[in-house]
Amino acid sequence: MGNSATAKSLVLLTGATSGIGKHTALALAKVGYPLALVARSQDKLQQVCEEIESLHIEGAVASYFPHDLTDLAGLASLIEKIENDQGGIGVLINSAGMGYMRPLLETPLQEWQQVLDLNLTAVFALTQLVVRRMVERREGLVVNLCSISALKTFPDWGAYSASKFALLSLSRTLAQEVRTYGVRVTALCPGAVDTPLWNSLNAGFDRNQMLSAETVAQWIVQTLALPPQAVLEEAVLMPAGGAL
Ligand SMILES: NC(=O)c1ccc[n+]([C@@H]2O[C@H](COP(=O)([O-])OP(=O)(O)OC[C@H]3O[C@@H](n4cnc5c(N)ncnc54)[C@H](OP(=O)(O)O)[C@@H]3O)[C@@H](O)[C@H]2O)c1
């Protein structure tokens, strides 16, 4: 665990009810971060908070804020609620995301828009609100869950890949724009991770060959532990045994 100024600042984590987000919430709680958790399911958010409470870790206070992130009009009041409840947000982790597997020629416009709305536009809108405040305070860290699909294309992953390529360019541009204000931006690009995201996809991959969500969560904990003078700008983490 690092001893940086941001180490114990409030973390706003989206997608906190499942997969990478849920395991990141638990891993950050274990090292004492206060957390504001966002996803749509109130019941699942409550369960994660109860799990964190049961750890009895000093400093690891978790609150939850159910919200559909594609409801862009509600984001400003979401941030206000979080800041009134828990104070300024020091770290924003954008983990909420989704994908479909379908050839582009068979992708309905509505599906395309759904993927872009959550994976890109919601991240843009939420990040803009949070980072404006970070810039005023002259400190902060944003971690965006991109994907290996932000760097490589795969057949049947057109909408997802377009959203992640765009999210990576958003991350790179933002990093350049805010670095002189003490705000750091990290783009993480994992290969396949064994999470519920794959449950409804007929990908035919061996899930035992994928990264575990716990491994990715530890990677995120290490990213946050860097001192404020250092930033991991972007990184790729792949399962060692396969070509996923
Ligand atoms: N799994 C992989 O192989 C992999 C690889 C590389 C990158 N990634 C990226 O890593 C991130 C996390 O993926 P994961 O595998 O952990 O996914 P996951 O297990 O499917 O979890 C997705 C999370 O996003 C939340 N969410 C979905 N739609 C939402 C909405 N409209 N508003 C608010 N929250 C919403 C879900 O909670 P609710 O349903 O309660 O809203 C859930 O907590 C994603 O950005 C994904 O693209 C995943």
mmCIF file with all atom_site columns, N, CA, C and O in Angstrom, residues 80 86 104 118 137 224 228:
data_model
loop_
_atom_site.group_PDB
_atom_site.id
_atom_site.type_symbol
_atom_site.label_atom_id
_atom_site.label_alt_id
_atom_site.label_comp_id
_atom_site.label_asym_id
_atom_site.label_entity_id
_atom_site.label_seq_id
_atom_site.pdbx_PDB_ins_code
_atom_site.Cartn_x
_atom_site.Cartn_y
_atom_site.Cartn_z
_atom_site.occupancy
_atom_site.B_iso_or_equiv
_atom_site.pdbx_formal_charge
_atom_site.auth_seq_id
_atom_site.auth_comp_id
_atom_site.auth_asym_id
_atom_site.auth_atom_id
_atom_site.pdbx_PDB_model_num
ATOM 1  N N  . GLU A 1 80  ? -23.451 15.524 -6.596  1.00 0.00 ? 80  GLU A N  1
ATOM 2  C CA . GLU A 1 80  ? -23.735 16.374 -5.429  1.00 0.00 ? 80  GLU A CA 1
ATOM 3  C C  . GLU A 1 80  ? -24.067 15.535 -4.207  1.00 0.00 ? 80  GLU A C  1
ATOM 4  O O  . GLU A 1 80  ? -23.585 15.798 -3.109  1.00 0.00 ? 80  GLU A O  1
ATOM 5  N N  . GLN A 1 86  ? -20.167 12.211 1.468   1.00 0.00 ? 86  GLN A N  1
ATOM 6  C CA . GLN A 1 86  ? -18.836 11.668 1.796   1.00 0.00 ? 86  GLN A CA 1
ATOM 7  C C  . GLN A 1 86  ? -17.673 12.621 1.514   1.00 0.00 ? 86  GLN A C  1
ATOM 8  O O  . GLN A 1 86  ? -16.525 12.263 1.736   1.00 0.00 ? 86  GLN A O  1
ATOM 9  N N  . LEU A 1 104 ? -21.096 -6.539 -37.348 1.00 0.00 ? 104 LEU A N  1
ATOM 10 C CA . LEU A 1 104 ? -21.584 -5.159 -37.538 1.00 0.00 ? 104 LEU A CA 1
ATOM 11 C C  . LEU A 1 104 ? -22.807 -5.101 -38.446 1.00 0.00 ? 104 LEU A C  1
ATOM 12 O O  . LEU A 1 104 ? -23.741 -4.337 -38.201 1.00 0.00 ? 104 LEU A O  1
ATOM 13 N N  . LEU A 1 118 ? -23.291 3.765  -22.758 1.00 0.00 ? 118 LEU A N  1
ATOM 14 C CA . LEU A 1 118 ? -22.726 3.413  -21.441 1.00 0.00 ? 118 LEU A CA 1
ATOM 15 C C  . LEU A 1 118 ? -21.192 3.468  -21.448 1.00 0.00 ? 118 LEU A C  1
ATOM 16 O O  . LEU A 1 118 ? -20.588 4.083  -20.570 1.00 0.00 ? 118 LEU A O  1
ATOM 17 N N  . ARG A 1 137 ? -9.399  21.482 -7.126  1.00 0.00 ? 137 ARG A N  1
ATOM 18 C CA . ARG A 1 137 ? -8.642  21.084 -5.922  1.00 0.00 ? 137 ARG A CA 1
ATOM 19 C C  . ARG A 1 137 ? -7.185  20.763 -6.243  1.00 0.00 ? 137 ARG A C  1
ATOM 20 O O  . ARG A 1 137 ? -6.396  20.467 -5.350  1.00 0.00 ? 137 ARG A O  1
ATOM 21 N N  . LEU A 1 224 ? -3.601  2.803  -7.790  1.00 0.00 ? 224 LEU A N  1
ATOM 22 C CA . LEU A 1 224 ? -3.949  3.856  -6.824  1.00 0.00 ? 224 LEU A CA 1
ATOM 23 C C  . LEU A 1 224 ? -2.832  4.092  -5.813  1.00 0.00 ? 224 LEU A C  1
ATOM 24 O O  . LEU A 1 224 ? -2.741  5.176  -5.231  1.00 0.00 ? 224 LEU A O  1
ATOM 25 N N  . PRO A 1 228 ? 1.539   10.583 -5.879  1.00 0.00 ? 228 PRO A N  1
ATOM 26 C CA . PRO A 1 228 ? 0.926   11.547 -6.791  1.00 0.00 ? 228 PRO A CA 1
ATOM 27 C C  . PRO A 1 228 ? 1.892   12.096 -7.838  1.00 0.00 ? 228 PRO A C  1
ATOM 28 O O  . PRO A 1 228 ? 1.456   12.651 -8.841  1.00 0.00 ? 228 PRO A O  1
#
